[in-house]
mmCIF file of C-alpha atoms and ligand atoms in Angstrom:
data_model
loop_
_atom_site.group_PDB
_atom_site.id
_atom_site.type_symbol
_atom_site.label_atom_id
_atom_site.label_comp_id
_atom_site.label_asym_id
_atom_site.label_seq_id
_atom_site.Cartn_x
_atom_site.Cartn_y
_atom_site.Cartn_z
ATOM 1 C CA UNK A 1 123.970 184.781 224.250
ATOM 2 C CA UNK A 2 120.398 185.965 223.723
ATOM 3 C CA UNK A 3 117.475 184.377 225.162
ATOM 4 C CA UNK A 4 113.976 184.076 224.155
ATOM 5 C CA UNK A 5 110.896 185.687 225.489
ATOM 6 C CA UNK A 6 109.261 182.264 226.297
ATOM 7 C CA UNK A 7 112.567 181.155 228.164
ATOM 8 C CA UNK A 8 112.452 184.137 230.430
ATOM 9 C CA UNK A 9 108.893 183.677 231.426
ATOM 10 C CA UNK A 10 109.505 180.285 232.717
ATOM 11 C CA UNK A 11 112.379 181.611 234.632
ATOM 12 C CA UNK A 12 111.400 184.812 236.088
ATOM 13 C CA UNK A 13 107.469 184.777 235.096
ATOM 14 C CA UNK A 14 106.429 184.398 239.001
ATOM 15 C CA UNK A 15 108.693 187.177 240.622
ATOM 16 C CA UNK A 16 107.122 188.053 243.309
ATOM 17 C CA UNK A 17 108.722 191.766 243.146
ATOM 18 C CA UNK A 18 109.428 193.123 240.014
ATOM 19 C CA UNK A 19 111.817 196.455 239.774
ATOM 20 C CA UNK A 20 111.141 198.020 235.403
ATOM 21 C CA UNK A 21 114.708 200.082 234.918
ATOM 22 C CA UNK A 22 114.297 202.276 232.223
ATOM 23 C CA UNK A 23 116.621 204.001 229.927
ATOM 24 C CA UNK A 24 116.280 206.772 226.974
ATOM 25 C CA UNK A 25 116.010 203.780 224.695
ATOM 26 C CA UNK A 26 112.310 203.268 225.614
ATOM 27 C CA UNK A 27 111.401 206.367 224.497
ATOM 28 C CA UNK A 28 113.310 206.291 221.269
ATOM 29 C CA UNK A 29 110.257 204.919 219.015
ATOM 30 C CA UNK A 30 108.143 207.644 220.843
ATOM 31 C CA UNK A 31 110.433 209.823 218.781
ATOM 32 C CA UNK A 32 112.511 211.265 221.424
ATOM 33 C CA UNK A 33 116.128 210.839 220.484
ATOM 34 C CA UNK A 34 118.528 208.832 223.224
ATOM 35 C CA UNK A 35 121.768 210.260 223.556
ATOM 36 C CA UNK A 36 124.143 207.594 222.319
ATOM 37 C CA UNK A 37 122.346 206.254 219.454
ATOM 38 C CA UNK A 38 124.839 207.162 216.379
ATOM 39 C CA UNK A 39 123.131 209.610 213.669
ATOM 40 C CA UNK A 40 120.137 210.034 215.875
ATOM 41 C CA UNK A 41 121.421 211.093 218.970
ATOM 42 C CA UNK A 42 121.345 214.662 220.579
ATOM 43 C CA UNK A 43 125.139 214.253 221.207
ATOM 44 C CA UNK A 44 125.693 213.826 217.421
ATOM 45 C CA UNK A 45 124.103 217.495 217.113
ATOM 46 C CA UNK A 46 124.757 219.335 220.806
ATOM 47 C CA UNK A 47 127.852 218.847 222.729
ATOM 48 C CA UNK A 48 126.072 218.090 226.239
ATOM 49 C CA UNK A 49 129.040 218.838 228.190
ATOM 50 C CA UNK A 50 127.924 223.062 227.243
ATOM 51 C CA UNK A 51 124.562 222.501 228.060
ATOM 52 C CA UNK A 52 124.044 220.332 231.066
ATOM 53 C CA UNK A 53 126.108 221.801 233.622
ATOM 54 C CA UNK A 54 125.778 224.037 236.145
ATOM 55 C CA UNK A 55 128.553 226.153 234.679
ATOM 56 C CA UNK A 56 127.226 226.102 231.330
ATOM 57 C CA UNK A 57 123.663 227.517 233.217
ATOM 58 C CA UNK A 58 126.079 230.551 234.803
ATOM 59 C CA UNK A 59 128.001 231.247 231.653
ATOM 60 C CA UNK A 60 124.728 231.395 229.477
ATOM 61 C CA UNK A 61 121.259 230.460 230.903
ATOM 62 C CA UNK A 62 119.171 231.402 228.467
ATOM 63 C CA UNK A 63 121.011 228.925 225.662
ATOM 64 C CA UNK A 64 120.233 226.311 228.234
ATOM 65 C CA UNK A 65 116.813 227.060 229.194
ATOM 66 C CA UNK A 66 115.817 227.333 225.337
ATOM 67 C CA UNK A 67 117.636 223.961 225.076
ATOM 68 C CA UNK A 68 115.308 222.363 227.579
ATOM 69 C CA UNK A 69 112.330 224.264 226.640
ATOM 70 C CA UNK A 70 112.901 223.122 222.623
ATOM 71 C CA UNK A 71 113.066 219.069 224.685
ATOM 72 C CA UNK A 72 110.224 219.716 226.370
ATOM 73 C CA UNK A 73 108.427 220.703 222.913
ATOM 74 C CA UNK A 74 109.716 217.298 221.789
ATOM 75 C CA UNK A 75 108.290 215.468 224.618
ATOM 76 C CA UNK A 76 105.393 216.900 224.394
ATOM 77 C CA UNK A 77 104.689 215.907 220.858
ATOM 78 C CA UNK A 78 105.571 212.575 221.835
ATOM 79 C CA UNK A 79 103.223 209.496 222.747
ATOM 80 C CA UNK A 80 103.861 206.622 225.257
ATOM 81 C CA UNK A 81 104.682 203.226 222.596
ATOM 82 C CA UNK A 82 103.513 200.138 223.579
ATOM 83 C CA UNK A 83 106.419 199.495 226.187
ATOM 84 C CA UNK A 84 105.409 201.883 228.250
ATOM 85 C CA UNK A 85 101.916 201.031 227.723
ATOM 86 C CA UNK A 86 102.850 197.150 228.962
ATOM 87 C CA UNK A 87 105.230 198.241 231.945
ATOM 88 C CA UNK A 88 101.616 200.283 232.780
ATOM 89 C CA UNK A 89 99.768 197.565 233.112
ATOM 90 C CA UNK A 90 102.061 195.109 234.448
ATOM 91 C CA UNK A 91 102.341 198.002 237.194
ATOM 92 C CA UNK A 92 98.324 197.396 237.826
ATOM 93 C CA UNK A 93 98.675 193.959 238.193
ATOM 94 C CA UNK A 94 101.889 193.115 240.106
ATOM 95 C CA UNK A 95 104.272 194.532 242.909
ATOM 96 C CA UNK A 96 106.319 196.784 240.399
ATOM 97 C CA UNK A 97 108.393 199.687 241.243
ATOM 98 C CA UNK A 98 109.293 201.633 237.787
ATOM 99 C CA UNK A 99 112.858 203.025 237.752
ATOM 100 C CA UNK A 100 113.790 205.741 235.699
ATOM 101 C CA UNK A 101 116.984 207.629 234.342
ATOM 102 C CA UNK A 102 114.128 209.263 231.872
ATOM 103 C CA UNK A 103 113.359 212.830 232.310
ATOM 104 C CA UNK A 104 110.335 212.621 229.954
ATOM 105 C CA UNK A 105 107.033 211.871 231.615
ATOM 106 C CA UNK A 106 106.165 208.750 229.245
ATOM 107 C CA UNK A 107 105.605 206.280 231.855
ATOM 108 C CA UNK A 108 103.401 208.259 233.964
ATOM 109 C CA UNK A 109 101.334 209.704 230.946
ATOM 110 C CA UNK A 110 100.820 205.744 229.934
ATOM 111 C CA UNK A 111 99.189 204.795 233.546
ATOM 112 C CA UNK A 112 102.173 203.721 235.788
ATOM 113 C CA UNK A 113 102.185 204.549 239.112
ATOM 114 C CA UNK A 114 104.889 205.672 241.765
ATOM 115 C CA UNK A 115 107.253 206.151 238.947
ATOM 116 C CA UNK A 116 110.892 207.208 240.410
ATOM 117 C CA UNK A 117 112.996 209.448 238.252
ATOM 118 C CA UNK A 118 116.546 209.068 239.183
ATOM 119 C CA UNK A 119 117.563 211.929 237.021
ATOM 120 C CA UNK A 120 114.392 214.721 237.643
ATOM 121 C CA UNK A 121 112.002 215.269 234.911
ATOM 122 C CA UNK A 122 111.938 218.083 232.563
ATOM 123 C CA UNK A 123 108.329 219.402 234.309
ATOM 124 C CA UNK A 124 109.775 220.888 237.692
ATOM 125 C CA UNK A 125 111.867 223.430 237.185
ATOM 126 C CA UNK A 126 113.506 224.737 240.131
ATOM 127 C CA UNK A 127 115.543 227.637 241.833
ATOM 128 C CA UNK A 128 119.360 227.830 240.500
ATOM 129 C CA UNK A 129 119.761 230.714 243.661
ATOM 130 C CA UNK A 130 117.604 229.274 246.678
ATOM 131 C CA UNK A 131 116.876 225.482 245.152
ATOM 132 C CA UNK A 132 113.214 225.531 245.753
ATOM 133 C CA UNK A 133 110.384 224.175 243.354
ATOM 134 C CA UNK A 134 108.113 226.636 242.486
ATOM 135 C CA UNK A 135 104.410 225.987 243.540
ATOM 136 C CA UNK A 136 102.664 226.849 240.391
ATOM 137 C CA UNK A 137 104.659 227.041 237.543
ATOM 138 C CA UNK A 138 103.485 227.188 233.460
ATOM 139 C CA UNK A 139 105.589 227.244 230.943
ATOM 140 C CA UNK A 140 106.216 229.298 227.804
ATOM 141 C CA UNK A 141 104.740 228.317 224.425
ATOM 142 C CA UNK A 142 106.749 225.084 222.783
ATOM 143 C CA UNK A 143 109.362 226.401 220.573
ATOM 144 C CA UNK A 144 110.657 225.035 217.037
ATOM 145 C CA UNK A 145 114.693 225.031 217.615
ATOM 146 C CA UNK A 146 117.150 223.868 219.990
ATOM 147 C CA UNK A 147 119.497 226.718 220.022
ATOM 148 C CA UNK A 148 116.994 229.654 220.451
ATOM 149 C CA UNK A 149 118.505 231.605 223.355
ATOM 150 C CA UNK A 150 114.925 232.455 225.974
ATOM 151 C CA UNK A 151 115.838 234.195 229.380
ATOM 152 C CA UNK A 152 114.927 231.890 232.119
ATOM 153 C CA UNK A 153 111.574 232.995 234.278
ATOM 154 C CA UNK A 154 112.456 234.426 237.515
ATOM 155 C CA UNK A 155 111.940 232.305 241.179
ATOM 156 C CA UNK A 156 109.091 234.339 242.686
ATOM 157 C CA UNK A 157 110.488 233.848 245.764
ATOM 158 C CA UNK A 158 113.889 235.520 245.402
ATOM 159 C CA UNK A 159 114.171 236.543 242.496
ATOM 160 C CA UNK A 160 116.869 234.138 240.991
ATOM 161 C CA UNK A 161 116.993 232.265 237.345
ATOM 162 C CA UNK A 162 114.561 229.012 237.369
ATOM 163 C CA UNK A 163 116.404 226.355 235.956
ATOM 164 C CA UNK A 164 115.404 223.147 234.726
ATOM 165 C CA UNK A 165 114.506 220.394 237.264
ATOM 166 C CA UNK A 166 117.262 218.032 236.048
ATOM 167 C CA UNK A 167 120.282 216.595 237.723
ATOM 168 C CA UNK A 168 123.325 217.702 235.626
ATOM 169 C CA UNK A 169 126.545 215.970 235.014
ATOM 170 C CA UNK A 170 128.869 216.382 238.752
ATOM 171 C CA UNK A 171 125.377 216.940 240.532
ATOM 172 C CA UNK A 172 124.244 214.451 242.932
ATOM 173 C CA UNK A 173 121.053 212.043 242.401
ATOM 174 C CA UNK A 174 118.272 213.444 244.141
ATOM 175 C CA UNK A 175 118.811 211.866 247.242
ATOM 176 C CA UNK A 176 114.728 210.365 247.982
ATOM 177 C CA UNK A 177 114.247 208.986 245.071
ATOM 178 C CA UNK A 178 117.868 207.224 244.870
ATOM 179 C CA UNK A 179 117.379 205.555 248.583
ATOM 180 C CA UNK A 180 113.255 204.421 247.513
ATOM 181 C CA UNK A 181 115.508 203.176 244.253
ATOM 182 C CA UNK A 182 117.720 201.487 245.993
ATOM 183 C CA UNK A 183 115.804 199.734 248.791
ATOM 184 C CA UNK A 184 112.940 198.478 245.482
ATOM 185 C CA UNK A 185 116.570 197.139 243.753
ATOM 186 C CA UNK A 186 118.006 195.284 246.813
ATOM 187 C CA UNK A 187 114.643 193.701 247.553
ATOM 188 C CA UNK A 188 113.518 192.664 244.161
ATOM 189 C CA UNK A 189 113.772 189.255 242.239
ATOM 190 C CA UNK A 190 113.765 190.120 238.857
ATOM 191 C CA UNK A 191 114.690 193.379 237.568
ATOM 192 C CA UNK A 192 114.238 194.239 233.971
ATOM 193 C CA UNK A 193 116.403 197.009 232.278
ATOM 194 C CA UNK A 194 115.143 198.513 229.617
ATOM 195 C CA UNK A 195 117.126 200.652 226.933
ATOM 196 C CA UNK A 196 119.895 202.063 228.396
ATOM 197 C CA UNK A 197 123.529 201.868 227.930
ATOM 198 C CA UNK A 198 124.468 201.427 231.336
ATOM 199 C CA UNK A 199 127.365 204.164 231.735
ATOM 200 C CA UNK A 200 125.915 206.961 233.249
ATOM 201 C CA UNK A 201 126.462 206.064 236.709
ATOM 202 C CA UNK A 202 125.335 205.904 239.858
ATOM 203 C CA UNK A 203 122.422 204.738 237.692
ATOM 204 C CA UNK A 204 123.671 202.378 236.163
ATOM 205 C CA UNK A 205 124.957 200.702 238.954
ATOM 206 C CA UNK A 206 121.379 199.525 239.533
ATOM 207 C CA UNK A 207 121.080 196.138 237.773
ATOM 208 C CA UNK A 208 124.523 195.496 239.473
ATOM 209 C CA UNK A 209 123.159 195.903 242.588
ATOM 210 C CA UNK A 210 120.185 193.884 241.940
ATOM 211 C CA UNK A 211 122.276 190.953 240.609
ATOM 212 C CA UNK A 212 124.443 190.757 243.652
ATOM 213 C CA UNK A 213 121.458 190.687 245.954
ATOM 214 C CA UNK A 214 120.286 187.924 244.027
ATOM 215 C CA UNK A 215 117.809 188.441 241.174
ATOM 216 C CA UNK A 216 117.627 187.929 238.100
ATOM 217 C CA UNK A 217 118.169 190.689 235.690
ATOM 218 C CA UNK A 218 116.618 190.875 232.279
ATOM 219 C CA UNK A 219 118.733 193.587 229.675
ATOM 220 C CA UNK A 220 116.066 194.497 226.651
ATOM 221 C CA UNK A 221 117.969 196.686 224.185
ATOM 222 C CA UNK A 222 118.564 196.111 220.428
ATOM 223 C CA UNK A 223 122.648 195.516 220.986
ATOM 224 C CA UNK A 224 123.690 192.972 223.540
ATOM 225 C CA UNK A 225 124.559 195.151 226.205
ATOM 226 C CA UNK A 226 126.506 193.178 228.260
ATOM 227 C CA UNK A 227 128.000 189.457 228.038
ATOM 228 C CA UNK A 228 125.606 187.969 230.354
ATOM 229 C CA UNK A 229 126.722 186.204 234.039
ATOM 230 C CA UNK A 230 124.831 183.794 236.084
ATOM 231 C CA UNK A 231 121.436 184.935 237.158
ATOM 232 C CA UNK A 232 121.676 187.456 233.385
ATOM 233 C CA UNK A 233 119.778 187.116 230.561
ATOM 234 C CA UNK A 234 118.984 189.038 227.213
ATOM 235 C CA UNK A 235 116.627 189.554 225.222
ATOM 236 C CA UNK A 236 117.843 191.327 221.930
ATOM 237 C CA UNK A 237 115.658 193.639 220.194
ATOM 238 C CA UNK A 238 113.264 196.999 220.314
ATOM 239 C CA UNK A 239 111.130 198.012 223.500
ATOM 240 C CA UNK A 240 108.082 197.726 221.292
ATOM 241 C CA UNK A 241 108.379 194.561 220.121
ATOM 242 C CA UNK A 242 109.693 192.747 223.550
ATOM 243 C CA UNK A 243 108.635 194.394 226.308
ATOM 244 C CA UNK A 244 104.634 193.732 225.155
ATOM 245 C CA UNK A 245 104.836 190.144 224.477
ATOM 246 C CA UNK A 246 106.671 189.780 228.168
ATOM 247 C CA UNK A 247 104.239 191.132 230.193
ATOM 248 C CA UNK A 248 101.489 189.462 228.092
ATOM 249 C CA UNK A 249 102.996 186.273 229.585
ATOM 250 C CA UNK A 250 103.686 187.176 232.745
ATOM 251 C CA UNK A 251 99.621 188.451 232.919
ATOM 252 C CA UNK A 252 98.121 186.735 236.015
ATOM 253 C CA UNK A 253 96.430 183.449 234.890
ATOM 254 C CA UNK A 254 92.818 184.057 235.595
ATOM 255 C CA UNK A 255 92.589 185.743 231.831
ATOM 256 C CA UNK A 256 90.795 188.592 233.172
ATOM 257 C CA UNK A 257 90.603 192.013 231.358
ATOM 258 C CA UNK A 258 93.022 194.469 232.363
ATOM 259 C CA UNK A 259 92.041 197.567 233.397
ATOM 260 C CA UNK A 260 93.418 200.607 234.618
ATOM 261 C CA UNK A 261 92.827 201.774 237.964
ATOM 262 C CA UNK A 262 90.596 204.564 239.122
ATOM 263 C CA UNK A 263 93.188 206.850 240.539
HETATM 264 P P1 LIG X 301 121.727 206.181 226.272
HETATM 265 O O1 LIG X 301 121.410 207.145 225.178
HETATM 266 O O2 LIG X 301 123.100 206.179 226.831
HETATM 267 O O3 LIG X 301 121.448 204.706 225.716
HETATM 268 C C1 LIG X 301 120.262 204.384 225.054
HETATM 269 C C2 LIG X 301 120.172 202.878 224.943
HETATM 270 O O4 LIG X 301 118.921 202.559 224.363
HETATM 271 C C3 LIG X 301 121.249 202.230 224.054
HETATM 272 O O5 LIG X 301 121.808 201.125 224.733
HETATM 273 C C4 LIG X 301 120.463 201.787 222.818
HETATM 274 O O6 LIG X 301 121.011 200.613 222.226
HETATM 275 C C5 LIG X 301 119.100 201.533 223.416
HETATM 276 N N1 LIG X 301 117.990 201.630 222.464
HETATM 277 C C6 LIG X 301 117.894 202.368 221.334
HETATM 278 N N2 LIG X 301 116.713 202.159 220.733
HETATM 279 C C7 LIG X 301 116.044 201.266 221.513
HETATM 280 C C8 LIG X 301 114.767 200.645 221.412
HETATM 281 N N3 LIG X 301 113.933 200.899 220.396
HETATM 282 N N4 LIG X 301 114.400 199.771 222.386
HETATM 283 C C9 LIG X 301 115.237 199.487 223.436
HETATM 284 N N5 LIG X 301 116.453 200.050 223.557
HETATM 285 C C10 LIG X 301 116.845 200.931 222.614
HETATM 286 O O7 LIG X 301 120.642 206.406 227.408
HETATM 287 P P2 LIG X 301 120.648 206.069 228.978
HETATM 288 O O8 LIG X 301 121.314 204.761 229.220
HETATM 289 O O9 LIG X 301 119.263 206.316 229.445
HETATM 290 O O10 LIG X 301 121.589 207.138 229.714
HETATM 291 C C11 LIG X 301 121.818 208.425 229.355
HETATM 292 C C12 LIG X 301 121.075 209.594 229.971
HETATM 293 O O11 LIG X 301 120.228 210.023 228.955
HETATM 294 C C13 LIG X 301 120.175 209.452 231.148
HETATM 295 O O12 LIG X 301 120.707 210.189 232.175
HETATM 296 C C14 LIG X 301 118.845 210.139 230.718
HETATM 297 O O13 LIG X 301 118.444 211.079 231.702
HETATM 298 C C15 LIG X 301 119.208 210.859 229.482
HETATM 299 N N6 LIG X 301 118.223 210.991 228.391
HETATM 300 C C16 LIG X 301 116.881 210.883 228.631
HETATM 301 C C17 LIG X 301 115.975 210.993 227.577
HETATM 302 C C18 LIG X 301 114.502 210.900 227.885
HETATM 303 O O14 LIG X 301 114.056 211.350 228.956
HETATM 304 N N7 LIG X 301 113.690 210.313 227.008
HETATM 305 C C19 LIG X 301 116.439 211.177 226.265
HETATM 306 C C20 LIG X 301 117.829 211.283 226.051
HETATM 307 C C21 LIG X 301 118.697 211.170 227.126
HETATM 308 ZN ZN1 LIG X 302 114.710 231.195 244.550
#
């Protein structure tokens, strides 16, 4: 059953510690396609199985790399929407950790802080040879298709292909930002999740893992993404439209202006 926006406040409104999951659906009406969304979705175009493995990097690296670079160029283009412009400022105001399986830089480009990307981010590559992140790295010029083949730069340390700074299905979760993940999760009391489809684990064992240590957990998506237990509640629609009108009532009560925070 699907709750109202007004119901949740007046449930979960005073959480004390508030965990923001996020999934690709955030993003989607910042134009960047999610990858189970039918018609729309990358995996309706691109079989990701060829292009976001490790193998698929050895058998032919510069398909992949001109993959990612043509997702970066999307990203790019793209503009935080109003949920990530909320989750911002509810970050400014409250004790918020922002959890993301996003590799775009949306949340951090609309003010949050301490963002933690569970899957890496599309701005770091790193070493496919020696693993390390290069110091100063710019990219190439954003290009116009997904399956232009572009040889990968070179490490400048030893010499090996720079691939992108994403974790790749088989790899493991970057192990930092999974323990800060999980410690925020286990010690929240409300934890909203936020467009995702919850089946790309370990990530989406989150909200799990929240609910058994006892919070509440809020799913915002436009399907009902799960038949909701005790302690579960959704709220059934787009980011844009939901996520706003949430944090504008969980705003502290003095009415002040909220501003953003001279980093
Ligand atoms: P997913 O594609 O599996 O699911 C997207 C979810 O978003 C669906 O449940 C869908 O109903 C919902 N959704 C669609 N439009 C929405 C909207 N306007 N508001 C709210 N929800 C909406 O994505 P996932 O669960 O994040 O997991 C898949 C993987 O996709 C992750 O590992 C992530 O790294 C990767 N991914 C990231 C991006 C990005 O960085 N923006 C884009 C595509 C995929
Ligand atoms: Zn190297």
């Amino acid at each position: 059953m699907s709750s109202t926006v007004e119901a949740v406040v007046s449930l979960v409104g005073g959480a004390k510690r508030i965990v923001v999951f996020t999934g690709a659906g955030i993003s989607a009406e910042s134009g960047i396609p999610t990858f189970r969304d039918p018609l729309t979705g990358i995996w309706a175009r691109q079989d990701p199985e060829k292009l976001e493995t490790a193998n698929a990097f050895r058998e032919d690296a510069a398909l992949v790399w001109g993959w990612y670079l043509w997702r970066r160029a999307q990203v790019a283009q793209a503009v935080p929407n109003a949920a990530h412009q909320a989750i911002a400022q509810l970050t400014w105001t409250r004790d918020v950790t922002v959890i993301t399986q996003n590799i775009d830089d949306l949340h951090e480009r609309a003010g949050a802080v301490d963002v933690i990307h569970l899957h890496g981010s599309l701005e770091q590559p790193k070493c496919f040879a020696c693993h390390r992140t290069p110091t100063a790295f710019s990219f190439e010029e954003p290009i116009a298709s997904e399956d232009m083949r572009i040889e990968p730069p070179r490490c400048p340390r030893c010499r090996g292909k720079l691939r992108p700074g994403v974790v790749w299905f088989g790899e493991e979760l970057p192990a930092v930002a999974w323990k800060k993940a999980v410690l925020a999760t286990k010690n929240c009391d409300v934890l909203l999740s936020i467009g995702t489809s919850g089946v790309v684990f370990p990530a989406a064992e989150i909200p799990t893992m929240a609910l058994r240590a006892g919070a509440y957990v809020v799913h915002i998506n436009p399907v009902q993404v799960v038949q909701p237990s005790c302690r579960e509640l959704c709220l059934v629609g787009r980011a844009t439209e939901i996520v706003p009108a949430l944090v504008f009532l969980m705003r502290p009560s003095t009415g002040a202006q909220v501003e953003r925070p001279v980093p």
